[in-house]
PDB file of C-alpha atoms in Angstrom:
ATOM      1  CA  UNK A 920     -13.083 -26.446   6.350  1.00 51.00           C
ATOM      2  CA  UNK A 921      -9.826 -28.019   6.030  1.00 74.00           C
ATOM      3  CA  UNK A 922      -7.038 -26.934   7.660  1.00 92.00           C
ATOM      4  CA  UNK A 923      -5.657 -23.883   6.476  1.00 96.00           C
ATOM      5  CA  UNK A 924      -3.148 -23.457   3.843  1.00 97.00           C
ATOM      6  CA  UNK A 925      -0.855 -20.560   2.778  1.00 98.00           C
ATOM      7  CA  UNK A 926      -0.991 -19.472  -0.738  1.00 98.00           C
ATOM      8  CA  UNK A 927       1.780 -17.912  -2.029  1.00 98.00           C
ATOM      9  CA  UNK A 928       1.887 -15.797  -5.319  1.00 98.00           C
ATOM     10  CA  UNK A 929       3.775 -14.535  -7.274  1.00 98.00           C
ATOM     11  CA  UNK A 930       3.116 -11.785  -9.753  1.00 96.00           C
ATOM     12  CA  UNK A 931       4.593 -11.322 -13.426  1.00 93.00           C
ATOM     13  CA  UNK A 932       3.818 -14.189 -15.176  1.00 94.00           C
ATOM     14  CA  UNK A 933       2.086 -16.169 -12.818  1.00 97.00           C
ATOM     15  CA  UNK A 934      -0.609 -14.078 -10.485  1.00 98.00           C
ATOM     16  CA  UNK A 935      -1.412 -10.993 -13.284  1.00 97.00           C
ATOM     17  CA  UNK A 936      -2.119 -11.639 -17.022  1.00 96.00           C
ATOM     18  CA  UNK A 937       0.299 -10.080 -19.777  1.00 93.00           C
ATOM     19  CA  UNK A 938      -1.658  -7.108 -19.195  1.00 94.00           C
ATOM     20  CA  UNK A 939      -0.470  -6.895 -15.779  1.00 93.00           C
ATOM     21  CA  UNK A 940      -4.008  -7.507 -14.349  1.00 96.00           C
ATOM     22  CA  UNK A 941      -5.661  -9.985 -11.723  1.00 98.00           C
ATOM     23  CA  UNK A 942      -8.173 -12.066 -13.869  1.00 97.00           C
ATOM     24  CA  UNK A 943     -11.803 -12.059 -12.353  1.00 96.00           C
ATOM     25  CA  UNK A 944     -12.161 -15.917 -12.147  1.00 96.00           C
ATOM     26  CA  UNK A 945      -8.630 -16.135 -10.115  1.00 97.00           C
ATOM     27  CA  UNK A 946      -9.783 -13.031  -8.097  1.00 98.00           C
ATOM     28  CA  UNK A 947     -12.799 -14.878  -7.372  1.00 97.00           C
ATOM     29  CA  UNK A 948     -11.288 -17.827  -6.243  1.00 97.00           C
ATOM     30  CA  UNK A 949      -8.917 -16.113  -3.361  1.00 98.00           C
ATOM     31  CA  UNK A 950     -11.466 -14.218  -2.456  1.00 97.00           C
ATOM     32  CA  UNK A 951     -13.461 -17.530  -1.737  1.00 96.00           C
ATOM     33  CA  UNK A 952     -10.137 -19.232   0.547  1.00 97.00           C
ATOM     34  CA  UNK A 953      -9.347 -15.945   2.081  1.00 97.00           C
ATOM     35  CA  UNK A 954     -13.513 -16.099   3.794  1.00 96.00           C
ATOM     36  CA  UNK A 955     -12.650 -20.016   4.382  1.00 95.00           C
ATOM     37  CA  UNK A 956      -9.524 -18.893   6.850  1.00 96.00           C
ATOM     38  CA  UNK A 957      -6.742 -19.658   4.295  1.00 97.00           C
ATOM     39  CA  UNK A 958      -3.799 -17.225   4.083  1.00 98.00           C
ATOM     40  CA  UNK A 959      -3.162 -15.625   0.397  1.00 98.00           C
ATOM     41  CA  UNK A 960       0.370 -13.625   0.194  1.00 98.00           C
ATOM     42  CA  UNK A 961       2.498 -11.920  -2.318  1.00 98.00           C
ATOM     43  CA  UNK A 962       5.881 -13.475  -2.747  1.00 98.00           C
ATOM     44  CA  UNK A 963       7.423 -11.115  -5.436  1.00 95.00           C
ATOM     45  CA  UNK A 964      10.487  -9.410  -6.452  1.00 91.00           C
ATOM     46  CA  UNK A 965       9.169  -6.249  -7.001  1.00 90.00           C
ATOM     47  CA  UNK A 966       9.485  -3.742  -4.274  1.00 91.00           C
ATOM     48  CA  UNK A 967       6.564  -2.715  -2.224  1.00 93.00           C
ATOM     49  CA  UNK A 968       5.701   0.367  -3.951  1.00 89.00           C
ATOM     50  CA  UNK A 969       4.564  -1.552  -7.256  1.00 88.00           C
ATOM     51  CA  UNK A 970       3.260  -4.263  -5.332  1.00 94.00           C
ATOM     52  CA  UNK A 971       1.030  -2.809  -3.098  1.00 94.00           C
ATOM     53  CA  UNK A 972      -1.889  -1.899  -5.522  1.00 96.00           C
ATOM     54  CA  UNK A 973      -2.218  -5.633  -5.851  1.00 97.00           C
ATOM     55  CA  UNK A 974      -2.247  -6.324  -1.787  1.00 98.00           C
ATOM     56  CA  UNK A 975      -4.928  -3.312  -1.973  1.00 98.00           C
ATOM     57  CA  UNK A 976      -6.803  -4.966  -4.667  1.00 98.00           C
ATOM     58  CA  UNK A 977      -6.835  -7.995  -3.251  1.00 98.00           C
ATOM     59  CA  UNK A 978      -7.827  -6.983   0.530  1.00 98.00           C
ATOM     60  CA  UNK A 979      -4.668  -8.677   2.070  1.00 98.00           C
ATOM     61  CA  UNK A 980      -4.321  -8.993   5.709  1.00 98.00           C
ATOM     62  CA  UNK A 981      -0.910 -10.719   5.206  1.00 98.00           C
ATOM     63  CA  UNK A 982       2.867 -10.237   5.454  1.00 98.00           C
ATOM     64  CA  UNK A 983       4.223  -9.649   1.627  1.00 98.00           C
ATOM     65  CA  UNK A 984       7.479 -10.739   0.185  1.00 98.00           C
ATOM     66  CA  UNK A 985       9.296  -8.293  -1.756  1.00 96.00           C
ATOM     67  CA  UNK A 986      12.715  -7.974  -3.192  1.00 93.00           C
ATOM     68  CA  UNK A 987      12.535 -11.937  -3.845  1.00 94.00           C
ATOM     69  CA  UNK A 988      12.732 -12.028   0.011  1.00 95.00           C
ATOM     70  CA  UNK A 989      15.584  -9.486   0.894  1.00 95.00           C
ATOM     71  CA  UNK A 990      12.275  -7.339   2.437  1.00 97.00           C
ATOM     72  CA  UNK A 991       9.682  -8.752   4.177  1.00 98.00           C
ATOM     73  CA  UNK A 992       6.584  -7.159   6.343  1.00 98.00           C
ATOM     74  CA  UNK A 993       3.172  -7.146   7.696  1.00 98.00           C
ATOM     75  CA  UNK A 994       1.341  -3.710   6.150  1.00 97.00           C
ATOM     76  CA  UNK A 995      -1.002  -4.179   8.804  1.00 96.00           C
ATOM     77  CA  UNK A 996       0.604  -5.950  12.081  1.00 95.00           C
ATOM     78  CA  UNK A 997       3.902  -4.051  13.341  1.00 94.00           C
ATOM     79  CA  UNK A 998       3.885  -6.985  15.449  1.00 93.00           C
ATOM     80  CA  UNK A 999       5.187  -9.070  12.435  1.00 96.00           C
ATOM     81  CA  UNK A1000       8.820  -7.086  12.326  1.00 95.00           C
ATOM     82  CA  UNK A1001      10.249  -5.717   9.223  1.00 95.00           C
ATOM     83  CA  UNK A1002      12.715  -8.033   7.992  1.00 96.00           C
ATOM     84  CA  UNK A1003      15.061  -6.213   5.720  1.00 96.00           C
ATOM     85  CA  UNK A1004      18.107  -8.105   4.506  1.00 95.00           C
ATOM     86  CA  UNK A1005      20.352  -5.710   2.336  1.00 96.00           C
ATOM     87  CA  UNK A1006      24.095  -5.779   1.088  1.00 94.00           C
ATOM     88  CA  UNK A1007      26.336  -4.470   2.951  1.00 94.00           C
ATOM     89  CA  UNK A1008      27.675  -0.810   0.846  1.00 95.00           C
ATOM     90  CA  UNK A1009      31.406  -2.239   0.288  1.00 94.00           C
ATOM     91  CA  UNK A1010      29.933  -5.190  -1.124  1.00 92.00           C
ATOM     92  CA  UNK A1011      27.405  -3.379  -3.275  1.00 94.00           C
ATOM     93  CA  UNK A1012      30.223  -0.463  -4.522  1.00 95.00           C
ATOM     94  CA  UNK A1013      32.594  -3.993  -5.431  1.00 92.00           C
ATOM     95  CA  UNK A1014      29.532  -5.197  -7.175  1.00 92.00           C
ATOM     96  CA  UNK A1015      29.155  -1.719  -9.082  1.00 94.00           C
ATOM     97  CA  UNK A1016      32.699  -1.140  -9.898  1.00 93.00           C
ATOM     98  CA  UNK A1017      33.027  -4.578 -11.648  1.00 89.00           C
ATOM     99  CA  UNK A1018      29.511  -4.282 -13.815  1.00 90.00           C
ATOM    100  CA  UNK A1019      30.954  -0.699 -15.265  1.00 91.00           C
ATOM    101  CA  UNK A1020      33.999  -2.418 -16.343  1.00 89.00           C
ATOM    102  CA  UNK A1021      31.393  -4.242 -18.712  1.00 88.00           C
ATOM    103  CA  UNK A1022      29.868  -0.855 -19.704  1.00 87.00           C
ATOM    104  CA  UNK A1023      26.603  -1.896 -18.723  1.00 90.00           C
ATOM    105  CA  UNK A1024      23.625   0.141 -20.278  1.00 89.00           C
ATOM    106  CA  UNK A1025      22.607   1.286 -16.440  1.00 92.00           C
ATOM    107  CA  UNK A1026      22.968   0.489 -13.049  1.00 94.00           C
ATOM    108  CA  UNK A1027      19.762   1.302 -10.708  1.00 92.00           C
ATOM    109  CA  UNK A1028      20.329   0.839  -6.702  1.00 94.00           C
ATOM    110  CA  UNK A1029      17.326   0.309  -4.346  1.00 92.00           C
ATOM    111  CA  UNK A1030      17.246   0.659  -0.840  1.00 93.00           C
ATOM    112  CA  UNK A1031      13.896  -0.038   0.092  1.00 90.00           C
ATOM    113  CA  UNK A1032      11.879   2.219  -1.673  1.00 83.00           C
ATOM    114  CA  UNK A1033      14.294   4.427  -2.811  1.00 88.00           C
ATOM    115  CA  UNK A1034      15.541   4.584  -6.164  1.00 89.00           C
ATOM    116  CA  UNK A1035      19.270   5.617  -7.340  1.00 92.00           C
ATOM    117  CA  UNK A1036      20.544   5.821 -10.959  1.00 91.00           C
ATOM    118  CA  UNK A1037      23.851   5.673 -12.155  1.00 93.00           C
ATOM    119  CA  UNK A1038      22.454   7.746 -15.756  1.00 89.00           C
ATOM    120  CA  UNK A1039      18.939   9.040 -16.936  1.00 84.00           C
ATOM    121  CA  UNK A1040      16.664   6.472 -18.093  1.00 78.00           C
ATOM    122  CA  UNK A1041      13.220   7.098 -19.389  1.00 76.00           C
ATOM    123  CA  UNK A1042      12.891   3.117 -19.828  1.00 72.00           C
ATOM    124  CA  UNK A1043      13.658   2.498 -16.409  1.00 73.00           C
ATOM    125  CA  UNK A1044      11.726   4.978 -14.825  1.00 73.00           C
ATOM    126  CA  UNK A1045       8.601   4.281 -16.900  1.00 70.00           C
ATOM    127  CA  UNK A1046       8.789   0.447 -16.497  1.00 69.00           C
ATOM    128  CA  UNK A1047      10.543   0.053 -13.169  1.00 68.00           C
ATOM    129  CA  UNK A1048       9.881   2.955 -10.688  1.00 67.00           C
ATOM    130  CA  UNK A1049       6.077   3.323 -11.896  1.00 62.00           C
ATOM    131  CA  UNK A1050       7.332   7.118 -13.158  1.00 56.00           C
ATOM    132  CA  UNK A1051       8.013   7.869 -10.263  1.00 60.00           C
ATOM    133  CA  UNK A1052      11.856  10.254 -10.462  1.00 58.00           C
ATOM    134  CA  UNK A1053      14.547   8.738  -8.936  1.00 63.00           C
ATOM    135  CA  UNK A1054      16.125  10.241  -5.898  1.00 68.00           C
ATOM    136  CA  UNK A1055      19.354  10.704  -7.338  1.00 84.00           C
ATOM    137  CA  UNK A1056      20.510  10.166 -10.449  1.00 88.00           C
ATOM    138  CA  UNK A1057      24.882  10.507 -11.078  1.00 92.00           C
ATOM    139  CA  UNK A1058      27.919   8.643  -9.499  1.00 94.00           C
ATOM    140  CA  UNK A1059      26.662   5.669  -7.403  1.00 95.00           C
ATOM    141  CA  UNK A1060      29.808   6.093  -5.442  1.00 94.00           C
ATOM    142  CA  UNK A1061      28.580   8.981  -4.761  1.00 94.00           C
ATOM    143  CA  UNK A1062      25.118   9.057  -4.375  1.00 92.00           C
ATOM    144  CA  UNK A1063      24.767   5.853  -2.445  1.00 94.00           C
ATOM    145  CA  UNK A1064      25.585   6.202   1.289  1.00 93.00           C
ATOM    146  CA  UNK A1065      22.995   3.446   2.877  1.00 94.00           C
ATOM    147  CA  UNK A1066      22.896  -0.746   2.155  1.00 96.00           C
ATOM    148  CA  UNK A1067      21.039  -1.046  -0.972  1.00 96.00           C
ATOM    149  CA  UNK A1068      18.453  -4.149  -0.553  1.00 96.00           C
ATOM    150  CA  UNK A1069      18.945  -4.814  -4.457  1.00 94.00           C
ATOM    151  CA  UNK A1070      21.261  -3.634  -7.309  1.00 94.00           C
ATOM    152  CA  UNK A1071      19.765  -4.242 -11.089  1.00 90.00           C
ATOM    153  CA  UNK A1072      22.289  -4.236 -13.549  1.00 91.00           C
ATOM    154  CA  UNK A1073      21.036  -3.518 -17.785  1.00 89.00           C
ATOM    155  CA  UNK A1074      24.159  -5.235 -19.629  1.00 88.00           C
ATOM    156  CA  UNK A1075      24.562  -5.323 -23.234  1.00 85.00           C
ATOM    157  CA  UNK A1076      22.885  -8.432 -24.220  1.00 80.00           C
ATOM    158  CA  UNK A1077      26.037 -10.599 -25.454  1.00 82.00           C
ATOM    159  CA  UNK A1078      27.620  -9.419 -22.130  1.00 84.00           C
ATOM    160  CA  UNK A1079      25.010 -11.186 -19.921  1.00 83.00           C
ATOM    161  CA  UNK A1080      26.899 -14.360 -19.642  1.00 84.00           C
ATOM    162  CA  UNK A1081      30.314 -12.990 -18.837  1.00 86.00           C
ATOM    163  CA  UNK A1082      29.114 -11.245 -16.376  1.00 87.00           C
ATOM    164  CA  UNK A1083      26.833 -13.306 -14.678  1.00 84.00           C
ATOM    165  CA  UNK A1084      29.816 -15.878 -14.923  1.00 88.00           C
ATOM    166  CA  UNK A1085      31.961 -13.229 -13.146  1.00 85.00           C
ATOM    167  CA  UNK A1086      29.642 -12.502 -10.414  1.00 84.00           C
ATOM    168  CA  UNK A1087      29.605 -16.135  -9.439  1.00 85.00           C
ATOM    169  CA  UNK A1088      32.969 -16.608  -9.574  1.00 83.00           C
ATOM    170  CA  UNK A1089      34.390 -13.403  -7.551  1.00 79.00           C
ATOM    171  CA  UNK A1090      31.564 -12.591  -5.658  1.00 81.00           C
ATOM    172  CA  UNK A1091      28.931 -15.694  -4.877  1.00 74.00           C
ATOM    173  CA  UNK A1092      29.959 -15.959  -1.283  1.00 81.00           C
ATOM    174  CA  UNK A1093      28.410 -12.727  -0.617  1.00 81.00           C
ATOM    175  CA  UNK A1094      25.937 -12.084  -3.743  1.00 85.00           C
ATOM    176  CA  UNK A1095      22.854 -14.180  -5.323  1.00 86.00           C
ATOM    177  CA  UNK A1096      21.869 -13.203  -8.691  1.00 82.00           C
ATOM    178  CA  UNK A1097      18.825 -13.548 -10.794  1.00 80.00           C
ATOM    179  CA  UNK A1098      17.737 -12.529 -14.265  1.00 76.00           C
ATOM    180  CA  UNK A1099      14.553 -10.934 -15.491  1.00 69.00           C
ATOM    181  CA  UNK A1100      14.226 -12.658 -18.806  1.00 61.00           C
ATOM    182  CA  UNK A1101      13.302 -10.698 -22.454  1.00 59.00           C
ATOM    183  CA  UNK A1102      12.476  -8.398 -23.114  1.00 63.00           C
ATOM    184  CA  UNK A1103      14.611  -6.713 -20.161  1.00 69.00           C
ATOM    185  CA  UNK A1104      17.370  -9.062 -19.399  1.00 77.00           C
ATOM    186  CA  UNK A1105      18.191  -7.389 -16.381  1.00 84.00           C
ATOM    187  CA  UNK A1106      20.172  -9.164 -13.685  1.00 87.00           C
ATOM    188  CA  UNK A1107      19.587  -8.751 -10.338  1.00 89.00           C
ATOM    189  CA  UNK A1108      21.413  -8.795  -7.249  1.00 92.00           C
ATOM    190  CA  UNK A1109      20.804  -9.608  -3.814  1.00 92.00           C
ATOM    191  CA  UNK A1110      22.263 -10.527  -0.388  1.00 93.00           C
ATOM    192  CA  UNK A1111      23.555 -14.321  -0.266  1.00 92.00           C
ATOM    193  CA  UNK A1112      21.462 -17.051   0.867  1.00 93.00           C
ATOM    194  CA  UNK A1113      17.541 -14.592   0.444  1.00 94.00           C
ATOM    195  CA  UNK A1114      15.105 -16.490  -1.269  1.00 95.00           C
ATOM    196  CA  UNK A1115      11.631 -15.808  -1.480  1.00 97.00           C
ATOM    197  CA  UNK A1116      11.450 -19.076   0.191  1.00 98.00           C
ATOM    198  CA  UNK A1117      13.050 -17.443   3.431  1.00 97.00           C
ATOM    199  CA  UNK A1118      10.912 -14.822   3.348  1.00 97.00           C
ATOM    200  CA  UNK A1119       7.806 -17.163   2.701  1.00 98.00           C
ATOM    201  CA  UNK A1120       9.130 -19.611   5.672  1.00 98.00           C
ATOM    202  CA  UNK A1121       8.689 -16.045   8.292  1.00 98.00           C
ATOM    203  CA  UNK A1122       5.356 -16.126   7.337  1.00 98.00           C
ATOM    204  CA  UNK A1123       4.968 -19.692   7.486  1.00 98.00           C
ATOM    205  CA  UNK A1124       6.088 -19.635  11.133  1.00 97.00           C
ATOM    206  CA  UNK A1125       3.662 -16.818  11.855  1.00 97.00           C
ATOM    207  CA  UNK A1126       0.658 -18.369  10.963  1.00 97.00           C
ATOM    208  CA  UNK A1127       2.506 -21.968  11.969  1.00 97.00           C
ATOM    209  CA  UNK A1128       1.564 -23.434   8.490  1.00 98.00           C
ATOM    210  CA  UNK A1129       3.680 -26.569   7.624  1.00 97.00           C
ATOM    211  CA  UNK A1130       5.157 -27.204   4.614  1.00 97.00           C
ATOM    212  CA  UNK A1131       2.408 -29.292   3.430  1.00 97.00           C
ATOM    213  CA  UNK A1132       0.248 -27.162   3.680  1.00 97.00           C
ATOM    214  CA  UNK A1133       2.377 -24.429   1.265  1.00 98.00           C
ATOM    215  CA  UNK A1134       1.095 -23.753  -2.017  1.00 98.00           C
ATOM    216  CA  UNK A1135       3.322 -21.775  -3.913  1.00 98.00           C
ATOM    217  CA  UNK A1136       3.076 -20.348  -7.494  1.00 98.00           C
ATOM    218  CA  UNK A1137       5.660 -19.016  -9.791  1.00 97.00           C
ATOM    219  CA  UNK A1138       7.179 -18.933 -13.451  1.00 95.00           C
ATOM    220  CA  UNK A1139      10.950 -17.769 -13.304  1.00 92.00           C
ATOM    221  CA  UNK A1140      14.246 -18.977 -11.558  1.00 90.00           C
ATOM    222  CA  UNK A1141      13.583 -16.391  -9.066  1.00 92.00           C
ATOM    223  CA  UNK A1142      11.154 -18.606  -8.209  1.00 96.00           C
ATOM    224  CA  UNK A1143      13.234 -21.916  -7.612  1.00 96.00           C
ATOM    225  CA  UNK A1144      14.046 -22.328  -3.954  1.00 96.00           C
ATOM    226  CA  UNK A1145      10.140 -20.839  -2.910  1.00 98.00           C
ATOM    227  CA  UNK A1146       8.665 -23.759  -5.195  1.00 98.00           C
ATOM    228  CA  UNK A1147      10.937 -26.406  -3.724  1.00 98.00           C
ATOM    229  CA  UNK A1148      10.448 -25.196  -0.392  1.00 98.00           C
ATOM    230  CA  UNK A1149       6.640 -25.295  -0.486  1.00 98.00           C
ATOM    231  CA  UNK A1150       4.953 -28.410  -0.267  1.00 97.00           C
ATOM    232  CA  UNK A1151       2.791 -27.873  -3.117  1.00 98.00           C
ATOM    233  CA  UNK A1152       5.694 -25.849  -5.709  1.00 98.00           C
ATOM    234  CA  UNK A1153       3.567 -25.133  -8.644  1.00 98.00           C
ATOM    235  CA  UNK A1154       4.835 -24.041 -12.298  1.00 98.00           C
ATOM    236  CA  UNK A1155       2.932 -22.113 -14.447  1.00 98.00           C
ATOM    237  CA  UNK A1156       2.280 -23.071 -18.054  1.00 98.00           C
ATOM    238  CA  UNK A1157       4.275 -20.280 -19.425  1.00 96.00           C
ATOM    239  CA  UNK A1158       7.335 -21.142 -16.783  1.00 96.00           C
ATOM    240  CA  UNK A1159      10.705 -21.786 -17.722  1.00 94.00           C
ATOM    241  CA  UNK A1160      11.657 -25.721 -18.372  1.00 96.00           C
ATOM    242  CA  UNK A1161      13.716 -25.341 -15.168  1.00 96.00           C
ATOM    243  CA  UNK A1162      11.307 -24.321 -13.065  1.00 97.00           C
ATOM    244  CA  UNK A1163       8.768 -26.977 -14.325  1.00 98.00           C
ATOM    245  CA  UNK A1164      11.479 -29.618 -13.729  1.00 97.00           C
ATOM    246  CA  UNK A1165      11.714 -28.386 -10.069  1.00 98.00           C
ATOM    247  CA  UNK A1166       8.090 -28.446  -9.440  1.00 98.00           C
ATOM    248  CA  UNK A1167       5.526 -31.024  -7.982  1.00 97.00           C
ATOM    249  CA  UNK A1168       2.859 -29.500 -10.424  1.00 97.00           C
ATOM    250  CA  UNK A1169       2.504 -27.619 -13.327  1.00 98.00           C
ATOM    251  CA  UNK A1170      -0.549 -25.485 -13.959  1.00 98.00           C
ATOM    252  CA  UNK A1171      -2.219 -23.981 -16.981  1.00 98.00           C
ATOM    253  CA  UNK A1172      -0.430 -20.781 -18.025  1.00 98.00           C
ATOM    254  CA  UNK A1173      -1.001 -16.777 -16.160  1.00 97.00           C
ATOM    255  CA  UNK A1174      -2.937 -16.000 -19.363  1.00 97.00           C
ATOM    256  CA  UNK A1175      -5.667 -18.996 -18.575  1.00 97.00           C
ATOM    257  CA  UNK A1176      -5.642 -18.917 -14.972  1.00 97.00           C
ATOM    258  CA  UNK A1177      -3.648 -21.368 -14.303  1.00 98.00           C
ATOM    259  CA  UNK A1178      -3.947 -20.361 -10.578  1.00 98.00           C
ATOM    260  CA  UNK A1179      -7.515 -20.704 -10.118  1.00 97.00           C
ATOM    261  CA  UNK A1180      -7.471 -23.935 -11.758  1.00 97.00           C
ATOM    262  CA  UNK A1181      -5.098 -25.607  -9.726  1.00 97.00           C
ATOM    263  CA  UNK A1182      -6.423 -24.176  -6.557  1.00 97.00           C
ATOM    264  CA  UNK A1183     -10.262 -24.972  -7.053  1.00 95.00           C
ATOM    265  CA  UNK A1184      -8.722 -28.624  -7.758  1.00 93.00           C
ATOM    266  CA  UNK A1185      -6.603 -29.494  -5.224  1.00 93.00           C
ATOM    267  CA  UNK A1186      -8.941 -27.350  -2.197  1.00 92.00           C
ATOM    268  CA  UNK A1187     -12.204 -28.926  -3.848  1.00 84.00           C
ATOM    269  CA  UNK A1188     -14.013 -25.620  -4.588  1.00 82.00           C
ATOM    270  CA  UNK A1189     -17.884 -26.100  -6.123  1.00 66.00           C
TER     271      UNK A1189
END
């Protein structure tokens, strides 16, 4: 075979279809690499517990990026190190006091896997924690006594702006933010200078892939530095213009595989 390469995926939007399933063809496909000795990984900012059923359904041996690279890990090598990058709890409490002056919808803190909410939300817990209940729900001042590894903030939709504009302008030497685009419009917050690209270069150096030899797939501006990090950044069809702009390919969309095609392509799979 050729050398190997390390495949990085995301999910929503690029890996799973609208339906939030792995098409067979695309399934196929990394199944196929994965017996030729190439390395398939999640890079996602999901957190491991609605992640994992894809690792399992896949039959990854790999580290996964979660948290858009603020946790990484090896499920099955403790060798690997857990590599958990979270705000420090002044920051995050500065972060939360300024959001509620905007009287944001909700606030909902993880650390790791564990989920706090500032108020009860059956959207959020249906959608976000996989109905799971949230260990506390009240006062985040409160409630929240460890660094959270993310803070997701649901604004009013004509706040999203000012707010985002205020969070770079007070707090972007310690804070990167992202947004989950409609329907949600949830912005997301995370320690300064975690990418999924720093969590994809750890596993780079563990398997000691090169750059060239990074493919890398994603659809979102969480996506950005992991696609221009990779040798091989890859857009989906559905992506946002940004993204494609920032990309050395762009693929056919989540919906038609756009994975599959590209990889069977550029690896030369009959």
């Amino acid at each position: 075979m050729t050398q190997p390469y390390l495949i990085a995926l995301d999910l929503d939007g690029t890996l799973l279809t609208d339906e939030k399933k792995i098409p067979r063809k695309t399934k196929e496909i990394l199944f196929k690499l994965i017996d030729l000795g190439h390395h398939v990984c999640i890079s996602t900012g999901r957190p491991y517990r609605s992640s994992n059923m894809y690792y399992e359904e896949l039959e990854l041996k790999t580290p996964i990026v979660n948290f858009n690279g603020a946790f990484v890990h090896h499920p099955h090598d403790a060798e690997f190190g857990i590599h958990h990058s979270p705000l420090e709890l002044d920051v995050a409490k500065r972060i939360i006091t300024a959001c509620e002056t905007f009287k944001v919808k909700n606030i909902m803190v993880e650390v790791l896997d564990d989920v706090y909410l500032k108020r009860p939300d059956e959207v959020i817990v249906n959608t976000f924690i996989m109905n799971e209940n949230p260990l506390q729900i009240g006062d985040l001042h409160k409630t929240l006594k460890e660094d959270p590894t993310a803070i997701l903030v649901h604004p009013e939709d004509h706040h999203i702006a000012e707010l985002r504009a205020m969070l770079e302008k007070e707090h972007a030497e310690v804070v990167d933010q992202r947004v989950w685009a409609a329907p949600w419009n949830i912005i997301e917050v995370i320690r300064s200078g975690i990418s999924k690209a720093t969590g994809l270069k750890k596993i780079a150096e563990y398997y000691n892939i090169p750059q060239e030899r990074i493919i890398a797939f994603g659809d979102e501006d969480n996506d950005f530095e992991m696609i221009e990090y990779a040798g091989h950044g890859v857009a989906m069809g559905n992506a946002i213009d940004e993204l494609k702009e920032r990309a050395n390919y762009v693929t056919l969309t989540n919906q038609e595989e756009g994975i599959a095609h590209y990889l069977k392509n550029v690896l030369k799979l009959v």
